[in-house]
Coordinates of C-alpha atoms and ligand atoms in Angstrom, one line a residue:
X591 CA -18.9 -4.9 -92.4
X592 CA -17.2 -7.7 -93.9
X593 CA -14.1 -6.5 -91.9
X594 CA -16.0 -7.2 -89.0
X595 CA -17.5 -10.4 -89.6
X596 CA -14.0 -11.6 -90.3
X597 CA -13.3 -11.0 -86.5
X598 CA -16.0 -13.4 -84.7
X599 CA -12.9 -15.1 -83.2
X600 CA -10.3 -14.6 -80.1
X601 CA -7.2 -13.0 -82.3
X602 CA -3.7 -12.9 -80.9
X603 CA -1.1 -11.0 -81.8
X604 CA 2.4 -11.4 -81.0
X605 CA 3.6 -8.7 -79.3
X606 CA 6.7 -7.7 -82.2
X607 CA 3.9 -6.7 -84.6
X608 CA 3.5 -3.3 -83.5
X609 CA 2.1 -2.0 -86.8
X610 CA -0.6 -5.0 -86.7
X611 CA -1.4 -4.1 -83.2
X612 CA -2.1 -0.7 -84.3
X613 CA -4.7 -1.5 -86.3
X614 CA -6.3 -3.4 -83.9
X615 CA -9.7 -2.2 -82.8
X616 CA -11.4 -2.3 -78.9
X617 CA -14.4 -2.2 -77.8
X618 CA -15.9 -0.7 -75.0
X619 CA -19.5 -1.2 -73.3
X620 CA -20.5 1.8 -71.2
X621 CA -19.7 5.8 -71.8
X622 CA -19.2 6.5 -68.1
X623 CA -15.8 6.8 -65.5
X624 CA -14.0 4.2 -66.5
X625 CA -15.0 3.5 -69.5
X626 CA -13.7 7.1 -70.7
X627 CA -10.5 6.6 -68.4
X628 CA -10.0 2.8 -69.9
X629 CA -10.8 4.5 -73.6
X630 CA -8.2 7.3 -73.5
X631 CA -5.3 5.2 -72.3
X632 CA -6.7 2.4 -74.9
X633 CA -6.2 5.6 -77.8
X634 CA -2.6 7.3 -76.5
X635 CA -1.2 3.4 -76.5
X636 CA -2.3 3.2 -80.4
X637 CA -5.7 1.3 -80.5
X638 CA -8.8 2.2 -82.3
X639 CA -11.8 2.5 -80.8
X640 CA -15.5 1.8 -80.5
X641 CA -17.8 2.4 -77.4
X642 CA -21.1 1.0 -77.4
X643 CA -24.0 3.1 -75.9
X644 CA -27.5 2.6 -74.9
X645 CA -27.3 5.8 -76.4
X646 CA -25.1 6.7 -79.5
X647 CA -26.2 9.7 -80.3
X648 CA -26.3 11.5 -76.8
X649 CA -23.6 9.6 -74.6
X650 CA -21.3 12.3 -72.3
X651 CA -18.1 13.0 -73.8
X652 CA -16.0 10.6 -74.8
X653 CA -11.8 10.6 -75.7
X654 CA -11.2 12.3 -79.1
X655 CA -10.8 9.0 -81.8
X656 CA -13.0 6.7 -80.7
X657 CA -16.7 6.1 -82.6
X658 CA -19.6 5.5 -80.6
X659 CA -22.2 2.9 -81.8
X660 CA -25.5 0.9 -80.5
X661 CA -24.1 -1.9 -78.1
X662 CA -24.5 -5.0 -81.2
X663 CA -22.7 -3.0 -83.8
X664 CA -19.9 -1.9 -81.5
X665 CA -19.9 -5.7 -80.7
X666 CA -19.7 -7.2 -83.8
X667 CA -17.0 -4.6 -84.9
X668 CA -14.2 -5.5 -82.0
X669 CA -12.8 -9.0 -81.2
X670 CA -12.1 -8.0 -77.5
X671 CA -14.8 -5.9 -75.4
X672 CA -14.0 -4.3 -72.2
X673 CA -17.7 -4.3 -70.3
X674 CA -17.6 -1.1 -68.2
X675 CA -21.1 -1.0 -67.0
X676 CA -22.2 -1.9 -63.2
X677 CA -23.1 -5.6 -62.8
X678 CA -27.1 -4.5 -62.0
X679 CA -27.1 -3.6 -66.0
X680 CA -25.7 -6.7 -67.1
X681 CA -29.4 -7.7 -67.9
X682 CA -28.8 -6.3 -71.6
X683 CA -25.6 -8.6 -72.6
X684 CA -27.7 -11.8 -72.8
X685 CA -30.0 -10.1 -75.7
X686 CA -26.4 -9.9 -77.2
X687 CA -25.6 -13.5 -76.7
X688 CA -25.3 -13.9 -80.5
X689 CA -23.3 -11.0 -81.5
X690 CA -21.0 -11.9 -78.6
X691 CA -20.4 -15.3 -79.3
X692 CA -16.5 -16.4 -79.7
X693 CA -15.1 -13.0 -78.2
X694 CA -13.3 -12.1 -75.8
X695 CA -15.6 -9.8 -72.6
X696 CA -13.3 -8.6 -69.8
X697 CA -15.4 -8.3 -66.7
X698 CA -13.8 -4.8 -65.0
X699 CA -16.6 -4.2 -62.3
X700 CA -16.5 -4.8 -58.7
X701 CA -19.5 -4.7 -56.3
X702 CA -20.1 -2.4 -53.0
X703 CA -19.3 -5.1 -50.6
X704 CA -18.3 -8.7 -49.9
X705 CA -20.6 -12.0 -50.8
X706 CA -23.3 -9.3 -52.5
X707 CA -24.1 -12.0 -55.0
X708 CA -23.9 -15.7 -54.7
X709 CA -21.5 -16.0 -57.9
X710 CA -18.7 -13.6 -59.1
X711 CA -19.6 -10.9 -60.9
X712 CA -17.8 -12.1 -64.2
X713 CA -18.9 -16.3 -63.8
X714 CA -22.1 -14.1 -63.9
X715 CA -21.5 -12.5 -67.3
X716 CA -20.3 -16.3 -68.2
X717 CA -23.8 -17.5 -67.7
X718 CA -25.4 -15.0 -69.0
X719 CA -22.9 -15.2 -72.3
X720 CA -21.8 -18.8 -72.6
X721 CA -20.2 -18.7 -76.0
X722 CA -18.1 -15.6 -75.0
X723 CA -14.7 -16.0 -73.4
X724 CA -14.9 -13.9 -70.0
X725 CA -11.5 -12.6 -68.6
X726 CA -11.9 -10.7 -65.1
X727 CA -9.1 -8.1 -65.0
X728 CA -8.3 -4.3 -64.7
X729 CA -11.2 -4.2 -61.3
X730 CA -8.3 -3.4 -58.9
X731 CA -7.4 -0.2 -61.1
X732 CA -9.4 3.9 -60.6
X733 CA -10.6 5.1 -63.4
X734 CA -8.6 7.5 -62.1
X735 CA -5.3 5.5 -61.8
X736 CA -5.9 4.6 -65.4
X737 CA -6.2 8.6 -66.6
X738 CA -2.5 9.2 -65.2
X739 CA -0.9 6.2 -66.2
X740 CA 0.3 3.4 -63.9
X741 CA 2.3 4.6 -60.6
X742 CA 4.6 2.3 -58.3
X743 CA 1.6 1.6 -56.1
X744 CA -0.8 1.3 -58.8
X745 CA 1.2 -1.1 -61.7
X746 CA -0.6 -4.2 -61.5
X747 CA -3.2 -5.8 -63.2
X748 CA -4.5 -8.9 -61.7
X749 CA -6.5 -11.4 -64.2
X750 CA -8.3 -14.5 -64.3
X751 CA -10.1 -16.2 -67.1
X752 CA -10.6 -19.9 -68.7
X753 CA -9.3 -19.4 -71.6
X754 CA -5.4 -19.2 -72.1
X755 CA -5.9 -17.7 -75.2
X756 CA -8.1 -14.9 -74.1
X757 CA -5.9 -14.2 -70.8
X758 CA -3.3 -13.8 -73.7
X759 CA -5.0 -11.3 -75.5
X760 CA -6.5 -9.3 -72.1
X761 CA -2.6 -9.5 -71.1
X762 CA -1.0 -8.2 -74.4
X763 CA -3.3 -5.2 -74.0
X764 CA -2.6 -4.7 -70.3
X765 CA 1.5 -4.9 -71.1
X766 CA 0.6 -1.9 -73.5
X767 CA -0.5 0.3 -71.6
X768 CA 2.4 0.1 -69.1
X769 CA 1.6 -2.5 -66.1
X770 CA 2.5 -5.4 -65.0
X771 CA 0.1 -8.7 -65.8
X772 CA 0.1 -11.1 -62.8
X773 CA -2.7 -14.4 -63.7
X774 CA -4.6 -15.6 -61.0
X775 CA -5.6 -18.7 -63.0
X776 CA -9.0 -19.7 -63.9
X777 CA -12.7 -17.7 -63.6
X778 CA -13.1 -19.5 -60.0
X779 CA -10.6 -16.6 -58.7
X780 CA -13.3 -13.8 -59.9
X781 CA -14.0 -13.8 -56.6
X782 CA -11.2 -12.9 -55.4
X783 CA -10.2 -10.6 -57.6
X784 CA -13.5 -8.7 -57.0
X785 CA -12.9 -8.6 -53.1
X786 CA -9.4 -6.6 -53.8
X787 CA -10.6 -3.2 -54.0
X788 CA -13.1 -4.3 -50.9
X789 CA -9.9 -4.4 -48.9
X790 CA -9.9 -1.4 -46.2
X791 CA -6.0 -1.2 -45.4
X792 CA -5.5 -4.9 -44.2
X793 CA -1.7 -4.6 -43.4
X794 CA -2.7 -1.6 -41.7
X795 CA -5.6 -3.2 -39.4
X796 CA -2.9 -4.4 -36.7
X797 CA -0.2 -1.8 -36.3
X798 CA -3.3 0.8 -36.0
X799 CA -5.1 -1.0 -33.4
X800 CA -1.9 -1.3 -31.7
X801 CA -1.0 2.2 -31.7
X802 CA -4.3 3.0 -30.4
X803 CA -4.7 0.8 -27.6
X804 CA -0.4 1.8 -26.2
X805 CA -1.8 5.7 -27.3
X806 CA -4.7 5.1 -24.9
X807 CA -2.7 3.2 -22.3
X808 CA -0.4 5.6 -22.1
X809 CA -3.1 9.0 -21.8
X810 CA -4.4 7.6 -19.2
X811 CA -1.5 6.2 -17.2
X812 CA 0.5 9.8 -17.8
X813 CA -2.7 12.0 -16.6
X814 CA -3.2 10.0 -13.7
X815 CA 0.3 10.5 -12.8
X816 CA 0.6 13.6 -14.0
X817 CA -2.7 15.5 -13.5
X818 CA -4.5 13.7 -11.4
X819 CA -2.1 12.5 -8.8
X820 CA -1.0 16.8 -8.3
X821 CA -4.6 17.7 -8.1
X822 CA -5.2 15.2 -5.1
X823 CA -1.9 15.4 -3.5
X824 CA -1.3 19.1 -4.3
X825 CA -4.6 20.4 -4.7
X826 CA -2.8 21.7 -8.4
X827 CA -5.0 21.9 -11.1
X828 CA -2.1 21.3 -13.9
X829 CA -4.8 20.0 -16.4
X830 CA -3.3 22.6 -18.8
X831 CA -0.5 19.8 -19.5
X832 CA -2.9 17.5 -21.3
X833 CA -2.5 19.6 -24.4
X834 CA 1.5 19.6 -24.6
X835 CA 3.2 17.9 -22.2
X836 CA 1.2 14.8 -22.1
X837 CA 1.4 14.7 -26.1
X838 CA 4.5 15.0 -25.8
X839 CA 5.3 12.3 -23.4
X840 CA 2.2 10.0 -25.0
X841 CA 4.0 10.2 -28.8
X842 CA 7.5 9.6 -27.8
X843 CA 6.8 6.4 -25.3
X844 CA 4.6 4.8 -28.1
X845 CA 6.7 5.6 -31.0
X846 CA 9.5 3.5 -29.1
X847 CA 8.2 0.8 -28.7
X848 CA 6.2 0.6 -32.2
X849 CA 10.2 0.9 -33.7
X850 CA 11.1 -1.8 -31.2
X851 CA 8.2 -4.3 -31.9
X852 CA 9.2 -4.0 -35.7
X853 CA 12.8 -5.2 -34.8
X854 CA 11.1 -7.9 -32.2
X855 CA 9.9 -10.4 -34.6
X856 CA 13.3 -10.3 -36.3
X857 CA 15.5 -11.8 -33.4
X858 CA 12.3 -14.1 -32.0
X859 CA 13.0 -16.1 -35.9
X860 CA 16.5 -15.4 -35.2
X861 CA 15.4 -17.6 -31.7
X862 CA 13.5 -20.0 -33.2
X863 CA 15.6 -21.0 -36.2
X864 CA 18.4 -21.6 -33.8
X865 CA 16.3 -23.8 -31.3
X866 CA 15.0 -25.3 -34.7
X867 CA 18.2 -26.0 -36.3
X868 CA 16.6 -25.2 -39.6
X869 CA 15.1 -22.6 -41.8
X870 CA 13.0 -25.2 -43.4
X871 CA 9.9 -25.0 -40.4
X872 CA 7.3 -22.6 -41.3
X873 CA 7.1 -19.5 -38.8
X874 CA 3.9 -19.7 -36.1
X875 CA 1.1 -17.5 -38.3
X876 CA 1.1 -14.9 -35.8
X877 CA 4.8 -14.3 -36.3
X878 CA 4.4 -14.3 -40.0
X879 CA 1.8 -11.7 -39.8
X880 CA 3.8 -9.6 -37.3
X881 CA 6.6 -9.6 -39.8
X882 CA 4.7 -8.8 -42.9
X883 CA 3.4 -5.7 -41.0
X884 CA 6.8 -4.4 -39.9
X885 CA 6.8 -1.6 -42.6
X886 CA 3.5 0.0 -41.4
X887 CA 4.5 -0.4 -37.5
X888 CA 8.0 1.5 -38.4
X889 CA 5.9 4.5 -40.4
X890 CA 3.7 5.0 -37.7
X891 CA 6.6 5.1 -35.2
X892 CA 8.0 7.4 -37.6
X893 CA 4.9 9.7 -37.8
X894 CA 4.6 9.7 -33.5
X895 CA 8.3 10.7 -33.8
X896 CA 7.7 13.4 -35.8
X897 CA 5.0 14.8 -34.0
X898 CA 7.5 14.8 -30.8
X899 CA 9.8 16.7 -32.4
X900 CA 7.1 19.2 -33.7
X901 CA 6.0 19.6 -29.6
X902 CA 9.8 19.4 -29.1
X903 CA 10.2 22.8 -31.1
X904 CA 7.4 24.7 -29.5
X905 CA 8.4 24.4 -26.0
X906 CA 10.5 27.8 -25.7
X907 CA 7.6 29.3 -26.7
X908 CA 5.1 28.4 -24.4
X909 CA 3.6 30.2 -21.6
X910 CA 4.0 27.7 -19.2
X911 CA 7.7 27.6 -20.1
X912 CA 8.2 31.4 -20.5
X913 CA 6.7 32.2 -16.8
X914 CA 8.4 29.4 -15.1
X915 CA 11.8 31.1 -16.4
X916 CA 10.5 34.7 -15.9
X917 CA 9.4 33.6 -12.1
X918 CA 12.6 31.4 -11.5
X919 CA 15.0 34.7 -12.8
X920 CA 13.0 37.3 -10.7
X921 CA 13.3 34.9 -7.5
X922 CA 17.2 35.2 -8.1
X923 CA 17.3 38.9 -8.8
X924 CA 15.2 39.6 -5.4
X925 CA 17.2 36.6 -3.2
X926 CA 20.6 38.3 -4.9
X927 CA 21.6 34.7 -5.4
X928 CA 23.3 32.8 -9.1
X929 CA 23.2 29.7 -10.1
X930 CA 26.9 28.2 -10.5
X931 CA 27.2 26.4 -14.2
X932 CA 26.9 22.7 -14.3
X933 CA 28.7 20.8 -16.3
X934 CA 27.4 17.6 -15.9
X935 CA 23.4 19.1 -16.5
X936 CA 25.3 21.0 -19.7
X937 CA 26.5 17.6 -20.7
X938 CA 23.1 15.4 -20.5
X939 CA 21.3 17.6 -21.8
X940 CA 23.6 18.0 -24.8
X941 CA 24.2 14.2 -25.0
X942 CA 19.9 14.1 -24.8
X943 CA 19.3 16.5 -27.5
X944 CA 22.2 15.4 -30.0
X945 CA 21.3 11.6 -29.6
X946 CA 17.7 12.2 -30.4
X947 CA 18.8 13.9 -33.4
X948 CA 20.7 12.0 -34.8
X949 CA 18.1 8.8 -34.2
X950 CA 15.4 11.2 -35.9
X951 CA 17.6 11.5 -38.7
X952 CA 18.0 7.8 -39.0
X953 CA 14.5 6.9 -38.4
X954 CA 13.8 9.4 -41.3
X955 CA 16.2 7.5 -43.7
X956 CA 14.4 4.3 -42.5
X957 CA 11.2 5.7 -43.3
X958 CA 12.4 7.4 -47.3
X959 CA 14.0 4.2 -47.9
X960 CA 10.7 1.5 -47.3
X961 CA 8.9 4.2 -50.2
X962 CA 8.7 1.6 -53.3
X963 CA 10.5 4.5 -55.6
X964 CA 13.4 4.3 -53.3
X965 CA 13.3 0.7 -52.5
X966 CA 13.4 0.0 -55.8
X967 CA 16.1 1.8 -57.1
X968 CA 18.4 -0.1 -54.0
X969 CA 19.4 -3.6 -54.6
X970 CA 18.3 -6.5 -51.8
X971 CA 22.0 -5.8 -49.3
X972 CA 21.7 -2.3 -50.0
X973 CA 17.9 -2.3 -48.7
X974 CA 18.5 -4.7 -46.1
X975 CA 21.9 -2.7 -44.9
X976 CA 19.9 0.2 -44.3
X977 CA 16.4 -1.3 -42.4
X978 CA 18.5 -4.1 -40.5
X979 CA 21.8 -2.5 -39.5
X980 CA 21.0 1.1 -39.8
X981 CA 17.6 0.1 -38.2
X982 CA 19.0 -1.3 -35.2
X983 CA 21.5 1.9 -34.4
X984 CA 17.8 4.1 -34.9
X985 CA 16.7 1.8 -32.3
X986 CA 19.6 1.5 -30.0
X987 CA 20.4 5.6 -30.5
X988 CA 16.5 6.1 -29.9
X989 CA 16.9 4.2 -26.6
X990 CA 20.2 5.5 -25.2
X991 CA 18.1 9.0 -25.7
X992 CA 15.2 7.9 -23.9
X993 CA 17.8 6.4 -20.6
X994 CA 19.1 9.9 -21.0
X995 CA 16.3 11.4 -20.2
X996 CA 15.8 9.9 -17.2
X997 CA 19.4 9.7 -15.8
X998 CA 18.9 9.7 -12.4
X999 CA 15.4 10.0 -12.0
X1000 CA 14.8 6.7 -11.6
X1001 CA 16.9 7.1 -7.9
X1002 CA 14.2 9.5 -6.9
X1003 CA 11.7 8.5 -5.0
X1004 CA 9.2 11.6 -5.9
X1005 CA 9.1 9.6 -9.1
X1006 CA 7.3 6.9 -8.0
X1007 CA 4.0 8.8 -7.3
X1008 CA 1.0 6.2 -6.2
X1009 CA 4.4 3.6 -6.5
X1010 CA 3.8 3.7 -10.6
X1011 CA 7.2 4.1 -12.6
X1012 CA 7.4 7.1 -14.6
X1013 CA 6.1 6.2 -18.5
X1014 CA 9.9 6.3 -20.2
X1015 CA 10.9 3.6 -17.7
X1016 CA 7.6 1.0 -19.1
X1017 CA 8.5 2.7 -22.6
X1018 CA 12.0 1.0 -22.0
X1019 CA 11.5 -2.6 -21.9
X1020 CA 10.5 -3.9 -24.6
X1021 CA 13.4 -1.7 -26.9
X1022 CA 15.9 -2.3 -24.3
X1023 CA 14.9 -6.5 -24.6
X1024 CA 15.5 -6.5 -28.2
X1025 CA 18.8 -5.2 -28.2
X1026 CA 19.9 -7.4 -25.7
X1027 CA 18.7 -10.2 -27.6
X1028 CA 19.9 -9.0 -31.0
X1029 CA 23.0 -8.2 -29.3
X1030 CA 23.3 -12.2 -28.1
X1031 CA 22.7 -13.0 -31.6
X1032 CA 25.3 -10.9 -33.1
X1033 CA 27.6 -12.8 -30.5
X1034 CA 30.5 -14.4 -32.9
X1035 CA 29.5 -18.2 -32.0
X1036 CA 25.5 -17.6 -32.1
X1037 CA 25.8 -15.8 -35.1
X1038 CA 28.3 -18.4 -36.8
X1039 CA 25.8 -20.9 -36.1
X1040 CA 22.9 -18.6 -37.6
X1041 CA 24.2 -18.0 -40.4
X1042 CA 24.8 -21.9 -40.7
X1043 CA 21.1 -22.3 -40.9
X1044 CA 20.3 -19.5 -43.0
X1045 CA 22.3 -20.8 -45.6
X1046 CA 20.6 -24.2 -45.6
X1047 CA 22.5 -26.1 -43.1
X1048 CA 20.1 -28.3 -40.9
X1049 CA 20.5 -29.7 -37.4
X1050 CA 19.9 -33.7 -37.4
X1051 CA 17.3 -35.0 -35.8
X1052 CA 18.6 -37.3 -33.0
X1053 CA 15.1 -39.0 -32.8
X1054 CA 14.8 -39.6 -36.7
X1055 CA 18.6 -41.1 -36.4
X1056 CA 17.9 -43.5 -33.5
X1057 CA 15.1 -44.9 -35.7
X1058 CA 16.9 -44.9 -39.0
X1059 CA 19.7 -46.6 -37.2
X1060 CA 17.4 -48.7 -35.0
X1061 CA 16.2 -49.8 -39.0
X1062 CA 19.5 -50.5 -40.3
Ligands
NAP356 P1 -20.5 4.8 -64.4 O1 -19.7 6.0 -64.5 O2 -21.8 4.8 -63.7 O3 -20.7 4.3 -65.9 C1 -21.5 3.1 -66.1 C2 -21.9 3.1 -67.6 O4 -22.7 2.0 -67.8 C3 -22.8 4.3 -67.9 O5 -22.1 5.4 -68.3 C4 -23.7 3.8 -69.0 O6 -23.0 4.0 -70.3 C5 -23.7 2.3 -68.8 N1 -25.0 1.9 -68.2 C6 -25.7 2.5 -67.2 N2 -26.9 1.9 -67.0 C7 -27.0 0.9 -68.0 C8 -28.0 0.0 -68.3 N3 -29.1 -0.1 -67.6 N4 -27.8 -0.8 -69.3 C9 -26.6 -0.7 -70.1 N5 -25.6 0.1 -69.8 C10 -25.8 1.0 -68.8 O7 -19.6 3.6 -63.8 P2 -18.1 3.4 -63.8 O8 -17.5 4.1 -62.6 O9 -17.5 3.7 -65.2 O10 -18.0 1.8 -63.5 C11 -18.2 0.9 -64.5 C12 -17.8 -0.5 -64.0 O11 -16.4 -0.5 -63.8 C13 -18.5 -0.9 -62.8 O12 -18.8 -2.3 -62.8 C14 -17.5 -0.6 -61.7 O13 -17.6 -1.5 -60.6 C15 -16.2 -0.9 -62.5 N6 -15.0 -0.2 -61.9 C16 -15.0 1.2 -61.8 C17 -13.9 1.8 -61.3 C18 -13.9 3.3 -61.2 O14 -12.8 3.9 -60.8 N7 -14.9 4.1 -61.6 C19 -12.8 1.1 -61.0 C20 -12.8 -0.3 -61.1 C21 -13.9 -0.9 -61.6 P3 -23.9 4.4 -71.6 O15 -24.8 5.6 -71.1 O16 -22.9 4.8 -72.6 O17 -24.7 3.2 -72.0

């Protein structure tokens, strides 16, 4: 008991004293998910152990090692407590004011939605406890991230406190068990830290709602031409071809033009820097955003592609398919007639298949590399080699498959039913803009004069020199 008296105060330890560290002793408020999760990783990384319980004696189970004890002993036995209990309970820490004073409480709880409270959970704790010093920190981790160790998505540990010394002390333990501390400065970001886990895939928000609204645009544009047009002209029910065809028309046409809006951005800085003359002007907000959700607009191109080569594959084996060919080789068996072989159909085709091939394959590559195991084991030209340059031939080999599809449809006027152009043409323009602009910026004397800027160099301003020299 003396022992524990002795440790009333914040206690650092530098982190070369492994065999004082393992000595050191935890504590932990609340038996349930993450407390258990929190307390087993706390154990395999060489601390001891106490929980404190409202009940002792008949908690759940708890990690092999670690005591259990009434909530004031377990205090008054740790110098650093880890208070794993929802914010509604916090009631009971105040009674504990006392035993508390001088330590260190780490606030780990987050609430079920935004602006529940008027103050942060843990300046909360911080009123109720004055003389304790409260660190906010490990909220953005699962209890069940914590069971399996930290993971490339999962390895940081944001914190915030007012007291350097106890930031130091939540840090050093955080370091231990394997992830990466990043300080978010005093308890005023509690806040903020608690609204992190809130977050319902915000880089994700735009690129989805994008891919919806082209998805829908699309549908509907493709079954009025394609159903609906036949039905009133023809009187041909060819609904069937929602299921199929239209997918596979639908996918393709918005997957394009997702990979195409991810390169967009690029050459519209490229634009503006050069109109600029400098790299020094912030970016418009909207292109900022646009650029930092690049990643998610290329995987969901990437997913839409793979789904068109999925429908791709089934095609022989259709019904639809099967009967046309059955119907078209009877009609030549009864007429007696053959078709002669044409080499420039065998040639498209070919050129069609092999092109989108090989811009699946890159797309794929694009797609492995932007995974944070991969991108991390590439250094920055490696990375950028493969998502600029190699991103650019997926875009420009992606295209050249899609103009190959058409070929010479766009000649025909049957392809202009109700005057609309077919879907791949509309798909076309925005890909086929980007690599005519990105193919003006790679022009030797634009690009000399990029590069320029992007190494610092800065255009003067004729305005400012007219009144410098205007001052001299
Ligand atoms: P939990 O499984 O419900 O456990 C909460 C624990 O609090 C209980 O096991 C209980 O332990 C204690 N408790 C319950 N009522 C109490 C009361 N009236 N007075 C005192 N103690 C009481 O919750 P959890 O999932 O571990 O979450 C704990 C905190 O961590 C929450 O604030 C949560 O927001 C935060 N958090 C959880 C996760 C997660 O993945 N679960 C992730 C990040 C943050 P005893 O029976 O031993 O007293």
């Amino acid at each position: 008991m003396s022992e524990e008296v002795k440790q009333e105060s914040v206690s650092l330890y530098p982190v070369s004293a492994p065999a004082t560290l393992k000595e050191e002793k935890v504590c932990i408020f609340g038996t349930g998910d993450l407390g258990r999760s929190l307390g087993q990783r706390l154990l395999q990384s060489g601390y001891r152990l106490v929980y404190g319980s409202r009940r002792p004696h008949s908690c759940g189970p708890i990690p092999s090692g670690a005591q259990v004890q009434s909530h004031e002993i377990a205090a008054q036995s740790a110098s650093l407590v880890f208070v794993c209990v929802h914010r509604e309970h916090y009631d009971f820490l105040g009674t504990l004011a006392p035993q508390l004073r001088g330590k260190v409480l780490v606030d780990v709880s987050n609430n079920l939605k935004k602006n529940m409270y008027p103050e942060a959970n843990a300046e909360y704790l911080q009123r109720l406890v004055p003389g304790a010093h409260v660190v906010k920190a490990f909220n953005t981790l699962s209890a069940w991230a914590l069971q399996n160790g930290p993971s490339d998505a999962n390895r940081q540990v944001y914190l915030c406190g007012n007291s350097p010394e106890a930031k130091q002390a939540v840090a050093e333990i955080a370091t231990k068990l394997g992830f990466t501390v990043l300080d978010r400065g005093s308890l005023c970001a509690a806040r903020e830290l608690e609204d992190f886990p809130l977050q319902l895939f915000p880089e994700w928000r735009m690129p989805m709602r994008l891919t919806i609204g082209l998805t829908a645009f699309f549908f509907f544009y493709l079954l009025i031409r394609d159903v609906i047009y036949t039905y009133v002209d023809q009187k041909k029910d060819n609904s069937f071809r929602i299921m199929v065809s239209l997918a596979n028309k639908v996918f393709p046409i918005v997957s394009l033009i997702l990979l195409a809006l991810c390169y967009l951005p690029g050459v519209i800085a490229g634009f503006l820097q050069l109109y600029r003359g400098t790299k020094y002007k912030r970016f418009p907000d909207w292109l900022d955003r646009w650029m930092l959700c690049r990643k998610q607009l290329g995987l969901i191109a990437l997913a839409l592609a793979s789904l068109h080569v999925l429908y791709t594959l089934i095609i022989p084996i259709r019904y639809y398919v099967r009967f046309r060919l059955a119907q078209h080789t009877i009609s030549q068996i009864k007429e007696n007639k053959t078709s002669p072989f044409d080499t420039t159909m065998a040639w498209r085709t070919d050129s069609y298949y092999s092109i989108g091939i090989l811009g699946f394959g890159l797309y794929l590559l694009l797609g492995i590399s932007s995974l944070p195991s991969v991108s991390n084991a590439l250094s920055w030209r490696e990375f950028s080699f493969i998502q600029s340059k190699l991103g650019y031939l997926t875009l420009l080999f992606c295209t050249f498959h899609t103009y190959l599809y058409g070929w010479d449809k766009f000649l025909r006027i049957s392809s202009y039913k109700w005057y609309t152009p077919p879907g791949y043409m509309l798909c076309l323009v925005v890909p086929t803009l980007v690599l005519v602009l990105k193919l003006l910026l790679i022009l030797p004397c634009v690009d000399k004069s990029l590069t320029r800027i992007r190494q610092g160099w800065e255009k003067t301003d004729p305005e400012n020199d007219g009144k410098k020299s205007l001052l001299t």
